[in-house]
Amino acid sequence: MFDACVVGSGPGGVFAAYGLRGRRVLMLDAGVQPPAQPALDGNLYDVRRSGPDLDRELIGDDLRGLEHIFTPPASLKLKSPGTAYILDGAERLTPVVSETFRAAISLAQGGLANAWGAGVYRFTDTDLRGFPVTAAELAPFYDEVGQHIGISGAGDDDLRADFGDEPQLQAPVRLSRNVARIHAKYQARRARFQAAGVRLGHARLAVLTAPHKGRAAYAYRNLEFFQAHDPAIYNPAFTLREMIAAHEITYEPGWIVTRYEETESGVRVHALALDGQRSQVFEARKLLLAAGAINSARIVLASSHDFATRLPLSDNPIAVFPLIDPRAIGLPLGTHDAAVAQLNVIVEEAGRTLQGSIYGSTGALRSDLIANFPLPLRSGVAFARVCAPALTLLMLFYPETSRDTNYLQLRPDGALRAAYQWTPDTAMERRLCGLWRQLGVVCLPQLIQHPAPGGGIHYAGTLPMAAWPGRYMTYPDGRLHGTRHVYSCDGAVFPALPAKNLTYTIMALALRTATRLRGALR
Amino acid sequence: MIHRALFPRRPMPHGVAAGYEAARAKFFFDDVHARLVAFLAEHGLDAEAVEYALRLRHGPNGLTRRFQVMLTLCEVRSAYDGAFVQRERAAGRAWAGAPWMALRAAWKLARGMYLMRTHRLDSILHV
Ligand SMILES: Cc1cc2nc3c(=O)[nH]c(=O)nc-3n(C[C@H](O)[C@H](O)[C@H](O)COP(=O)(O)OP(=O)(O)OC[C@H]3O[C@@H](n4cnc5c(N)ncnc54)[C@H](O)[C@@H]3O)c2cc1C
């Protein structure tokens, strides 16, 4: 019997396993592997200009890179031949049906973090309101995770108090021309912005700007939309491979965990092979669920044969503000700019805190955007060409709390039914547009986009933590109420969802849960 | 027809034509818009204008998706790099082109709506 069985190899699962090193750890994982990655050597724009044609690399022989035109994915990062595998099999094996919520579920080795933007922010005590854990308790776990994954950013700018101190921070990612101008304008009008509750600073990213633990620094190649596993961008699969190579865990990919049952001495974990042909039962003293907030909830409900309960579900709603710098219209595109976030922004508004990331406009194909412009398509091509150099995008996340309208429910056929409602605060967004204009950009409220619920891809809150949990809730140490051996190690445990991207905290909480268990499993 | 509407001065490369055909076979472009495309081609009508009028009225549709497929197939090819990526400084030209772009949009919308009405394209689409 294993000491512990971890389900899933995303950020939560990997840091659960990492914290359990030294014990006999089994990791059960769907574990879908990336296909051979497109052979793109160098910068996207340099390669494309000099030829050869990139239809095979960017669209694929099987035309995967066109599928999104017919069935839009939750993110453009999930649609190309080199990245679409991240969602492979999920619709068939772990479906979510909904009219109102578009779930992105990953069965890949490394999970959704194969495509993540790598924004990493420590939660403060304000963010942790409702959590039975304090920022001070989490600090050593953030430290350990941060040290392991490598983080870049600025430790001394206006976001320091919001994002916390990182003991080893690499230099921030280089700012593009437009973003540097925004940053400079902010610096010049800092007092005015701060009075309005807005703070801006360099992005905090799990993206290396200097080599770290054998991984190379970010090379500004603009391939994030087409290739997974850039060594500069942290991927849990990197840590997983290290642990496998060091014989620290037994990794069993190819299994969909369907349910568990507790025994006197531990847990029996039922799993189905990905091809649906075989099933197997694995035994361990402890079970750590890290299948993602949605799939972990499915496993828990299925283990109770419960088709009636509605579990809460949260995702950060998003507003995307296009910001256009008129002075850059018609200038050459910065083809070696960063495609990852360059700045972060914090907005304090009516007692809540919103958080956003500012991106340049390189990387994504123009064809994916042209039909969104209110122009005939040929004009749209010309418009995209001359305006892209002037465009930056602010992706602003709203905080979310658990609400009755937003839930998951298991159906007898194994599918989850999801429902979600959210309405943007358009008055506030209009006000923010006015503020962004003071950064020297044009911001039109009519152009703000609101991706459908689910598009935040920050899923959380299905098995929330509390000091005194009830059914389908978890104790502060991650243990699921009503069980003796089952723990939750992903976003499921969040009792509230602040606007700061959640994954760093998923990793820190998973490491904390596992570290405590490790002692108990002696 | 779709390639010509987007890039009127360029011959369609064989690879793009082949890609478009493969996409048609794989994604089963919907029948309704297939009838529309056939009608537009047969009568030599302005597909870009009709797409624009339809999109502004009803949102992206089957015709838009055909255009998006064509755009993507072109954008990934080096020969089209200049159409999609601004490599040189051309701010003056970009600004000077703005009124023309606005006029062209108005013209294409009027033309698309006119074509919809005179050729009763709505009846093909059942919208
Ligand atoms: C485009 C994009 C950008 C993002 N950007 C950011 C960002 O900048 N910052 C941030 O904090 N977050 C970001 N995220 C979100 C982040 O990726 C997720 O929060 C994070 O990956 C969740 O980790 P997890 O371990 O809980 O679950 P997942 O990453 O979903 O991993 C789940 C794991 O469980 C396995 N699994 C699932 N079901 C089963 C089952 N039944 N049996 C066995 N194995 C199973 C899967 O194979 C996978 O390994 C982004 C996500 C996307 C897609």
mmCIF file of C-alpha atoms in Angstrom, chain A residues 262-511:
data_model
loop_
_atom_site.group_PDB
_atom_site.id
_atom_site.type_symbol
_atom_site.label_atom_id
_atom_site.label_comp_id
_atom_site.label_asym_id
_atom_site.label_seq_id
_atom_site.Cartn_x
_atom_site.Cartn_y
_atom_site.Cartn_z
ATOM 1 C CA GLU A 262 -12.545 4.703 2.713
ATOM 2 C CA THR A 263 -11.458 1.564 4.574
ATOM 3 C CA GLU A 264 -10.183 1.040 8.109
ATOM 4 C CA SER A 265 -6.607 1.724 7.114
ATOM 5 C CA GLY A 266 -6.908 4.050 4.163
ATOM 6 C CA VAL A 267 -8.591 4.603 0.833
ATOM 7 C CA ARG A 268 -9.431 2.505 -2.212
ATOM 8 C CA VAL A 269 -9.249 4.613 -5.336
ATOM 9 C CA HIS A 270 -11.222 3.497 -8.396
ATOM 10 C CA ALA A 271 -9.810 4.456 -11.763
ATOM 11 C CA LEU A 272 -10.755 3.874 -15.367
ATOM 12 C CA ALA A 273 -8.179 3.689 -18.156
ATOM 13 C CA LEU A 274 -8.362 6.541 -20.656
ATOM 14 C CA ASP A 275 -9.476 4.129 -23.375
ATOM 15 C CA GLY A 276 -12.358 3.056 -21.125
ATOM 16 C CA GLN A 277 -11.344 -0.610 -21.509
ATOM 17 C CA ARG A 278 -9.871 -1.337 -18.078
ATOM 18 C CA SER A 279 -10.527 -0.322 -14.540
ATOM 19 C CA GLN A 280 -8.330 -0.749 -11.507
ATOM 20 C CA VAL A 281 -8.415 -0.113 -7.781
ATOM 21 C CA PHE A 282 -5.380 1.451 -6.081
ATOM 22 C CA GLU A 283 -4.848 1.544 -2.320
ATOM 23 C CA ALA A 284 -3.191 4.181 -0.193
ATOM 24 C CA ARG A 285 -3.263 5.404 3.376
ATOM 25 C CA LYS A 286 -4.216 8.914 2.303
ATOM 26 C CA LEU A 287 -5.820 10.350 -0.810
ATOM 27 C CA LEU A 288 -4.998 13.874 -2.020
ATOM 28 C CA LEU A 289 -7.380 15.137 -4.685
ATOM 29 C CA ALA A 290 -5.845 17.641 -7.101
ATOM 30 C CA ALA A 291 -7.820 16.982 -10.264
ATOM 31 C CA GLY A 292 -8.760 20.652 -10.548
ATOM 32 C CA ALA A 293 -11.626 22.256 -8.614
ATOM 33 C CA ILE A 294 -14.235 20.899 -11.023
ATOM 34 C CA ASN A 295 -12.990 17.346 -11.477
ATOM 35 C CA SER A 296 -12.166 16.915 -7.799
ATOM 36 C CA ALA A 297 -15.754 17.907 -7.008
ATOM 37 C CA ARG A 298 -16.940 15.299 -9.499
ATOM 38 C CA ILE A 299 -14.908 12.577 -7.771
ATOM 39 C CA VAL A 300 -16.252 13.569 -4.350
ATOM 40 C CA LEU A 301 -19.896 13.660 -5.474
ATOM 41 C CA ALA A 302 -19.520 10.359 -7.353
ATOM 42 C CA SER A 303 -17.993 8.740 -4.256
ATOM 43 C CA SER A 304 -21.155 9.702 -2.346
ATOM 44 C CA HIS A 305 -23.446 8.742 -5.263
ATOM 45 C CA ASP A 306 -24.908 12.181 -4.775
ATOM 46 C CA PHE A 307 -26.861 13.522 -7.737
ATOM 47 C CA ALA A 308 -28.843 16.084 -5.772
ATOM 48 C CA THR A 309 -26.361 18.370 -4.053
ATOM 49 C CA ARG A 310 -25.284 21.548 -5.773
ATOM 50 C CA LEU A 311 -21.680 22.410 -4.958
ATOM 51 C CA PRO A 312 -20.658 26.059 -5.150
ATOM 52 C CA LEU A 313 -18.465 27.072 -8.084
ATOM 53 C CA SER A 314 -16.433 30.240 -8.574
ATOM 54 C CA ASP A 315 -14.400 31.682 -11.423
ATOM 55 C CA ASN A 316 -12.954 35.187 -11.739
ATOM 56 C CA PRO A 317 -15.117 37.138 -14.174
ATOM 57 C CA ILE A 318 -13.073 39.148 -16.665
ATOM 58 C CA ALA A 319 -13.276 42.437 -18.491
ATOM 59 C CA VAL A 320 -10.784 42.957 -21.316
ATOM 60 C CA PHE A 321 -10.005 46.616 -22.042
ATOM 61 C CA PRO A 322 -8.319 47.362 -25.367
ATOM 62 C CA LEU A 323 -5.992 50.348 -24.823
ATOM 63 C CA ILE A 324 -4.794 52.097 -27.965
ATOM 64 C CA ASP A 325 -1.840 54.461 -28.047
ATOM 65 C CA PRO A 326 -2.584 56.720 -31.029
ATOM 66 C CA ARG A 327 1.086 57.662 -31.363
ATOM 67 C CA ALA A 328 1.979 54.084 -32.193
ATOM 68 C CA ILE A 329 -0.545 53.552 -34.985
ATOM 69 C CA GLY A 330 1.317 52.592 -38.129
ATOM 70 C CA LEU A 331 4.637 52.049 -36.364
ATOM 71 C CA PRO A 332 6.482 48.754 -36.854
ATOM 72 C CA LEU A 333 5.191 45.940 -34.657
ATOM 73 C CA GLY A 334 7.528 45.062 -31.776
ATOM 74 C CA THR A 335 8.056 41.515 -32.927
ATOM 75 C CA HIS A 336 10.448 40.773 -30.063
ATOM 76 C CA ASP A 337 8.131 42.107 -27.344
ATOM 77 C CA ALA A 338 6.917 39.894 -24.516
ATOM 78 C CA ALA A 339 3.711 37.963 -25.118
ATOM 79 C CA VAL A 340 3.381 37.368 -21.362
ATOM 80 C CA ALA A 341 1.933 40.006 -19.013
ATOM 81 C CA GLN A 342 4.173 43.030 -18.590
ATOM 82 C CA LEU A 343 2.405 45.060 -15.923
ATOM 83 C CA ASN A 344 -0.127 44.381 -13.217
ATOM 84 C CA VAL A 345 -2.731 46.737 -11.924
ATOM 85 C CA ILE A 346 -4.674 46.769 -8.677
ATOM 86 C CA VAL A 347 -7.957 48.634 -8.448
ATOM 87 C CA GLU A 348 -9.582 49.290 -5.074
ATOM 88 C CA GLU A 349 -13.218 50.037 -5.724
ATOM 89 C CA ALA A 350 -16.222 50.207 -3.448
ATOM 90 C CA GLY A 351 -14.727 47.917 -0.837
ATOM 91 C CA ARG A 352 -13.453 45.310 -3.281
ATOM 92 C CA THR A 353 -10.115 44.754 -4.980
ATOM 93 C CA LEU A 354 -9.770 43.978 -8.669
ATOM 94 C CA GLN A 355 -6.542 42.852 -10.267
ATOM 95 C CA GLY A 356 -5.417 42.953 -13.865
ATOM 96 C CA SER A 357 -2.583 42.176 -16.233
ATOM 97 C CA ILE A 358 -1.438 44.326 -19.119
ATOM 98 C CA TYR A 359 -0.303 42.537 -22.270
ATOM 99 C CA GLY A 360 1.097 43.653 -25.591
ATOM 100 C CA SER A 361 -0.582 42.501 -28.759
ATOM 101 C CA THR A 362 2.010 40.122 -30.162
ATOM 102 C CA GLY A 363 1.783 36.358 -30.361
ATOM 103 C CA ALA A 364 -1.831 35.679 -31.249
ATOM 104 C CA LEU A 365 -2.848 35.431 -34.893
ATOM 105 C CA ARG A 366 -4.612 38.547 -36.202
ATOM 106 C CA SER A 367 -7.131 36.293 -37.959
ATOM 107 C CA ASP A 368 -8.533 35.363 -34.561
ATOM 108 C CA LEU A 369 -9.468 38.973 -33.890
ATOM 109 C CA ILE A 370 -10.377 40.513 -37.223
ATOM 110 C CA ALA A 371 -14.049 39.490 -37.223
ATOM 111 C CA ASN A 372 -14.462 41.308 -33.880
ATOM 112 C CA PHE A 373 -13.825 44.695 -35.482
ATOM 113 C CA PRO A 374 -16.898 46.507 -36.780
ATOM 114 C CA LEU A 375 -15.313 46.659 -40.228
ATOM 115 C CA PRO A 376 -15.586 44.749 -43.484
ATOM 116 C CA LEU A 377 -13.024 41.963 -43.291
ATOM 117 C CA ARG A 378 -10.565 43.252 -45.876
ATOM 118 C CA SER A 379 -10.455 46.586 -44.065
ATOM 119 C CA GLY A 380 -10.188 44.584 -40.847
ATOM 120 C CA VAL A 381 -6.917 43.044 -42.074
ATOM 121 C CA ALA A 382 -5.451 46.490 -42.766
ATOM 122 C CA PHE A 383 -6.819 47.858 -39.483
ATOM 123 C CA ALA A 384 -5.302 45.002 -37.494
ATOM 124 C CA ARG A 385 -1.954 45.514 -39.189
ATOM 125 C CA VAL A 386 -1.649 49.234 -38.478
ATOM 126 C CA CYS A 387 -3.334 49.209 -35.058
ATOM 127 C CA ALA A 388 -1.660 46.129 -33.534
ATOM 128 C CA PRO A 389 1.540 48.090 -32.824
ATOM 129 C CA ALA A 390 -0.590 50.581 -30.871
ATOM 130 C CA LEU A 391 -2.636 48.047 -28.935
ATOM 131 C CA THR A 392 -2.214 46.846 -25.383
ATOM 132 C CA LEU A 393 -4.780 44.755 -23.569
ATOM 133 C CA LEU A 394 -5.734 45.020 -19.946
ATOM 134 C CA MET A 395 -7.314 41.843 -18.640
ATOM 135 C CA LEU A 396 -9.064 42.785 -15.416
ATOM 136 C CA PHE A 397 -10.249 40.105 -13.009
ATOM 137 C CA TYR A 398 -13.158 40.668 -10.664
ATOM 138 C CA PRO A 399 -13.151 38.957 -7.266
ATOM 139 C CA GLU A 400 -15.865 36.358 -6.825
ATOM 140 C CA THR A 401 -17.719 34.915 -3.882
ATOM 141 C CA SER A 402 -19.834 31.835 -3.709
ATOM 142 C CA ARG A 403 -23.406 32.502 -4.862
ATOM 143 C CA ASP A 404 -26.461 30.246 -5.134
ATOM 144 C CA THR A 405 -26.724 30.826 -8.855
ATOM 145 C CA ASN A 406 -23.286 29.383 -9.506
ATOM 146 C CA TYR A 407 -22.963 25.663 -8.923
ATOM 147 C CA LEU A 408 -22.059 22.176 -10.084
ATOM 148 C CA GLN A 409 -24.311 19.154 -9.829
ATOM 149 C CA LEU A 410 -23.479 15.567 -10.766
ATOM 150 C CA ARG A 411 -25.745 13.771 -13.204
ATOM 151 C CA PRO A 412 -26.257 10.010 -13.052
ATOM 152 C CA ASP A 413 -24.444 9.670 -16.403
ATOM 153 C CA GLY A 414 -21.277 11.109 -14.795
ATOM 154 C CA ALA A 415 -21.482 14.517 -16.466
ATOM 155 C CA LEU A 416 -21.466 17.619 -14.312
ATOM 156 C CA ARG A 417 -24.132 20.216 -14.839
ATOM 157 C CA ALA A 418 -22.876 23.753 -14.291
ATOM 158 C CA ALA A 419 -24.769 26.998 -13.979
ATOM 159 C CA TYR A 420 -23.260 30.464 -13.676
ATOM 160 C CA GLN A 421 -24.513 34.014 -13.645
ATOM 161 C CA TRP A 422 -22.526 37.183 -13.609
ATOM 162 C CA THR A 423 -23.131 40.749 -14.688
ATOM 163 C CA PRO A 424 -20.282 43.186 -15.249
ATOM 164 C CA ASP A 425 -20.206 46.469 -13.376
ATOM 165 C CA THR A 426 -20.344 48.635 -16.478
ATOM 166 C CA ALA A 427 -20.528 51.905 -14.541
ATOM 167 C CA MET A 428 -17.264 51.098 -12.815
ATOM 168 C CA GLU A 429 -15.700 49.945 -16.080
ATOM 169 C CA ARG A 430 -16.629 53.245 -17.712
ATOM 170 C CA ARG A 431 -15.006 55.110 -14.834
ATOM 171 C CA LEU A 432 -11.878 53.020 -15.219
ATOM 172 C CA CYS A 433 -11.791 53.795 -18.945
ATOM 173 C CA GLY A 434 -11.618 57.463 -17.993
ATOM 174 C CA LEU A 435 -8.658 56.740 -15.725
ATOM 175 C CA TRP A 436 -6.819 54.661 -18.336
ATOM 176 C CA ARG A 437 -7.111 57.606 -20.739
ATOM 177 C CA GLN A 438 -4.876 59.508 -18.356
ATOM 178 C CA LEU A 439 -2.219 56.944 -19.218
ATOM 179 C CA GLY A 440 -2.087 58.358 -22.739
ATOM 180 C CA VAL A 441 -4.243 55.707 -24.370
ATOM 181 C CA VAL A 442 -7.631 55.653 -26.015
ATOM 182 C CA CYS A 443 -10.050 53.438 -24.089
ATOM 183 C CA LEU A 444 -13.615 53.102 -25.311
ATOM 184 C CA PRO A 445 -16.161 51.426 -23.029
ATOM 185 C CA GLN A 446 -17.932 50.054 -26.119
ATOM 186 C CA LEU A 447 -14.874 47.952 -26.928
ATOM 187 C CA ILE A 448 -14.609 46.240 -23.520
ATOM 188 C CA GLN A 449 -15.078 42.482 -23.940
ATOM 189 C CA HIS A 450 -16.565 40.135 -21.335
ATOM 190 C CA PRO A 451 -15.672 36.521 -21.994
ATOM 191 C CA ALA A 452 -18.451 34.103 -21.026
ATOM 192 C CA PRO A 453 -18.362 32.714 -17.441
ATOM 193 C CA GLY A 454 -15.748 29.995 -17.279
ATOM 194 C CA GLY A 455 -13.395 32.083 -19.410
ATOM 195 C CA GLY A 456 -11.473 33.237 -16.325
ATOM 196 C CA ILE A 457 -10.161 29.644 -16.000
ATOM 197 C CA HIS A 458 -9.625 30.220 -12.292
ATOM 198 C CA TYR A 459 -11.936 27.531 -10.977
ATOM 199 C CA ALA A 460 -12.428 27.347 -7.258
ATOM 200 C CA GLY A 461 -14.605 26.944 -4.220
ATOM 201 C CA THR A 462 -16.297 23.596 -4.818
ATOM 202 C CA LEU A 463 -15.141 22.084 -1.483
ATOM 203 C CA PRO A 464 -14.417 25.227 0.524
ATOM 204 C CA MET A 465 -12.254 25.325 3.632
ATOM 205 C CA ALA A 466 -13.613 26.489 6.954
ATOM 206 C CA ALA A 467 -12.589 26.296 10.582
ATOM 207 C CA TRP A 468 -15.763 24.329 11.277
ATOM 208 C CA PRO A 469 -16.661 22.756 7.963
ATOM 209 C CA GLY A 470 -19.918 21.091 7.037
ATOM 210 C CA ARG A 471 -20.658 18.449 4.417
ATOM 211 C CA TYR A 472 -18.606 18.841 1.217
ATOM 212 C CA MET A 473 -16.300 21.290 2.922
ATOM 213 C CA THR A 474 -12.720 20.949 4.046
ATOM 214 C CA TYR A 475 -10.861 21.529 7.298
ATOM 215 C CA PRO A 476 -8.022 24.063 7.426
ATOM 216 C CA ASP A 477 -5.578 21.182 6.867
ATOM 217 C CA GLY A 478 -7.330 20.257 3.603
ATOM 218 C CA ARG A 479 -9.140 17.173 4.941
ATOM 219 C CA LEU A 480 -12.597 16.637 3.540
ATOM 220 C CA HIS A 481 -15.362 16.762 6.129
ATOM 221 C CA GLY A 482 -16.840 13.336 6.882
ATOM 222 C CA THR A 483 -13.690 11.504 5.766
ATOM 223 C CA ARG A 484 -10.601 10.409 7.634
ATOM 224 C CA HIS A 485 -8.147 10.029 4.784
ATOM 225 C CA VAL A 486 -9.254 12.275 1.930
ATOM 226 C CA TYR A 487 -7.694 15.711 1.312
ATOM 227 C CA SER A 488 -8.273 18.385 -1.266
ATOM 228 C CA CYS A 489 -5.234 20.083 -2.816
ATOM 229 C CA ASP A 490 -6.525 22.335 -5.573
ATOM 230 C CA GLY A 491 -8.687 25.417 -6.042
ATOM 231 C CA ALA A 492 -11.649 23.479 -4.635
ATOM 232 C CA VAL A 493 -10.671 24.544 -1.104
ATOM 233 C CA PHE A 494 -10.931 28.303 -1.702
ATOM 234 C CA PRO A 495 -13.844 29.696 0.344
ATOM 235 C CA ALA A 496 -13.607 32.928 -1.649
ATOM 236 C CA LEU A 497 -11.876 33.908 -4.850
ATOM 237 C CA PRO A 498 -9.925 37.160 -4.720
ATOM 238 C CA ALA A 499 -9.124 38.846 -8.018
ATOM 239 C CA LYS A 500 -5.470 37.811 -7.828
ATOM 240 C CA ASN A 501 -4.766 34.753 -9.972
ATOM 241 C CA LEU A 502 -5.072 31.782 -7.715
ATOM 242 C CA THR A 503 -2.479 29.220 -8.760
ATOM 243 C CA TYR A 504 0.413 30.352 -6.569
ATOM 244 C CA THR A 505 -1.917 29.973 -3.601
ATOM 245 C CA ILE A 506 -3.124 26.564 -4.832
ATOM 246 C CA MET A 507 0.519 25.457 -4.867
ATOM 247 C CA ALA A 508 1.292 26.949 -1.452
ATOM 248 C CA LEU A 509 -1.807 25.405 0.145
ATOM 249 C CA ALA A 510 -1.124 22.017 -1.469
ATOM 250 C CA LEU A 511 2.447 22.090 -0.182
#
